[in-house]
């Protein structure tokens, strides 16, 4: 082994490799003899393609360039494409948000042209007897937003006659999961209103439906302001399965729509559901034999078969795959998006009879040699008041080690949301750092999902406090255990994770520097500028306005720059509707006023989450160069990022 300073090890993993070989895969649908999926194509302008396996075994496009199957309902989208009984693709096109039907290679519109660009949006798509069911989002000229569940004919008659798009039910701020009963007499759906977010409180509603419209009484079966209900599925004409966290955990229930009787199927201290950021999410699927295929979470995911009659749960072995998302099912075959600490994420098919797992499409084309990939360590550190769950990835290289007496720097990755979570993963981005001698720690701070409602609720009213404290607990825990250099701790995160980065840097001296990807820097203007879905999110995370105005000002990193004494990297998409560029720009201006070394990188054509090949390469190289300059190492073959420095004298 060759000794060299941590951070300076030569690595075969380049930012260009990460960007060009990475193509995150989602969904999974049986169509005839084929399997279709959606795939982010960074090399094609960041579009989302619908693809299948070609005759030569290589992926091929179902949806050709430049079409982009991506919904903007709630801005996070979801359920952006579906398939007709005849095997034709129906999708929401990102550029105008209209629905299209793919005929041959030529998509034709199904919905009328909106009065303004993207003012009519569709998501959570499904097809039933010749019509498309969708959640529709309407943006008025005055900035108002309304939503309804609607039906769109497949014959194209709505293109020139908007009245052909039939509104089925409205009257709620937010809607999801429209489900028609087997006898077509009832509709079930999920609804909620501001200020709730879907992980705070939703309602399972049901009503009779006649001629495509809800009639009579709308009945609320489950849910409320402090009960989150998810994914209704019909058992028969009068019973539903659903997920509720009424016990403190997202568990499965059977509900009778006539009597409103509720029966817990398998009470457990584990989550059988998750945060409804994207429409169309699924955490269980009924099988032909009456059992349910489920995914439960306590830190990591476990696939299991649940017998609703007995409550028995039988785990399905997945050989180290610790994240599981359910796709389409055909008989005893199920499509899964799965990954683990030693296996890359991707679309796989599981045969439940034999246990055989077949790879359909991985989210990366080329993986580095295994010797360059980090090994995940699940750890729990005790803070002053609570435990914090983390996943550590120490530096790893087949030919290099640190110099005698040297401890490695560590980057704390802070996930977004903040209502989200991380699991052990073979993440090429982590390997980009660890193969150079930089450790990574992924933190499930208080507020993360996957550990029950109490863990999730730790962040209520405490955003900018609990998340910061928990990340500090994680990195100081690594330092105390002898894994990390306490003088070279770094923090990075995007969106809400970027907020935690800026909050940590302005209120503590633990970190040597930090990188904020499109992070929230200020609160009162953010509430005015962000999109409708999250416009009341801060009611729970901080407190309602105007009562909590003083707290908003107190917590905002922008107002605490006086406590900042280390360099900052800001990275921002100029088309971001969720965290607008003004957030990063205000923080940049404050850094200049105080004379803090920094860099501000802005990217045209990028929204919330970078997608373009050039952006992915530039941003990751810039981040590594930034760390090297601050922490005192020179990463080989990385362009040097120019930092703004205060004028001399």
mmCIF file of N, CA and C in Angstrom, residues 21 33 105 118 131 165 190 205 209 239 252 294 328 351 393 434 520 542 576 584 649:
data_model
loop_
_atom_site.group_PDB
_atom_site.id
_atom_site.type_symbol
_atom_site.label_atom_id
_atom_site.label_comp_id
_atom_site.label_asym_id
_atom_site.label_seq_id
_atom_site.Cartn_x
_atom_site.Cartn_y
_atom_site.Cartn_z
ATOM 1 N N UNK A 21 -22.685 7.619 -17.008
ATOM 2 C CA UNK A 21 -23.136 6.240 -16.812
ATOM 3 C C UNK A 21 -24.362 6.159 -15.920
ATOM 4 N N UNK A 33 -45.428 -8.719 -23.827
ATOM 5 C CA UNK A 33 -44.284 -9.532 -23.421
ATOM 6 C C UNK A 33 -43.115 -8.688 -22.942
ATOM 7 N N UNK A 105 -44.632 6.243 -33.607
ATOM 8 C CA UNK A 105 -43.568 7.066 -33.032
ATOM 9 C C UNK A 105 -44.021 8.505 -32.843
ATOM 10 N N UNK A 118 -48.125 25.388 -19.201
ATOM 11 C CA UNK A 118 -48.124 24.493 -18.032
ATOM 12 C C UNK A 118 -49.172 24.866 -16.989
ATOM 13 N N UNK A 131 -60.862 5.517 -20.764
ATOM 14 C CA UNK A 131 -60.619 6.881 -20.305
ATOM 15 C C UNK A 131 -59.391 6.894 -19.393
ATOM 16 N N UNK A 165 -63.179 16.849 -20.960
ATOM 17 C CA UNK A 165 -62.440 16.475 -19.752
ATOM 18 C C UNK A 165 -63.405 16.636 -18.587
ATOM 19 N N UNK A 190 -57.549 9.806 -1.713
ATOM 20 C CA UNK A 190 -56.899 10.462 -0.575
ATOM 21 C C UNK A 190 -56.992 11.970 -0.777
ATOM 22 N N UNK A 205 -61.298 9.010 1.605
ATOM 23 C CA UNK A 205 -62.689 9.334 1.322
ATOM 24 C C UNK A 205 -63.257 8.364 0.293
ATOM 25 N N UNK A 209 -70.406 6.895 -7.331
ATOM 26 C CA UNK A 209 -70.093 7.559 -8.586
ATOM 27 C C UNK A 209 -71.106 7.119 -9.640
ATOM 28 N N UNK A 239 -65.106 -3.133 0.461
ATOM 29 C CA UNK A 239 -63.996 -3.115 1.404
ATOM 30 C C UNK A 239 -62.728 -2.596 0.727
ATOM 31 N N UNK A 252 -50.955 -1.459 7.928
ATOM 32 C CA UNK A 252 -52.011 -1.809 6.981
ATOM 33 C C UNK A 252 -53.322 -2.114 7.697
ATOM 34 N N UNK A 294 -45.796 -6.774 0.611
ATOM 35 C CA UNK A 294 -45.608 -5.533 1.353
ATOM 36 C C UNK A 294 -44.132 -5.154 1.429
ATOM 37 N N UNK A 328 -45.049 -3.077 -11.084
ATOM 38 C CA UNK A 328 -46.170 -3.858 -11.586
ATOM 39 C C UNK A 328 -46.008 -5.334 -11.207
ATOM 40 N N UNK A 351 -39.252 -13.541 -9.089
ATOM 41 C CA UNK A 351 -40.177 -14.661 -9.209
ATOM 42 C C UNK A 351 -40.459 -15.163 -7.797
ATOM 43 N N UNK A 393 -19.525 5.591 5.402
ATOM 44 C CA UNK A 393 -18.786 4.997 4.293
ATOM 45 C C UNK A 393 -17.329 5.448 4.405
ATOM 46 N N UNK A 434 -14.969 8.620 -1.487
ATOM 47 C CA UNK A 434 -14.251 7.655 -0.654
ATOM 48 C C UNK A 434 -13.030 7.083 -1.356
ATOM 49 N N UNK A 520 -32.473 26.304 1.026
ATOM 50 C CA UNK A 520 -33.277 27.394 1.583
ATOM 51 C C UNK A 520 -32.391 28.215 2.519
ATOM 52 N N UNK A 542 -41.676 25.088 11.437
ATOM 53 C CA UNK A 542 -41.287 26.247 12.259
ATOM 54 C C UNK A 542 -42.472 26.709 13.105
ATOM 55 N N UNK A 576 -35.495 26.978 -10.939
ATOM 56 C CA UNK A 576 -36.014 26.235 -9.791
ATOM 57 C C UNK A 576 -37.289 26.898 -9.267
ATOM 58 N N UNK A 584 -30.392 31.654 -2.912
ATOM 59 C CA UNK A 584 -28.934 31.566 -2.975
ATOM 60 C C UNK A 584 -28.306 32.933 -3.203
ATOM 61 N N UNK A 649 -6.641 44.447 2.011
ATOM 62 C CA UNK A 649 -6.508 45.800 2.551
ATOM 63 C C UNK A 649 -7.817 46.370 2.981
#
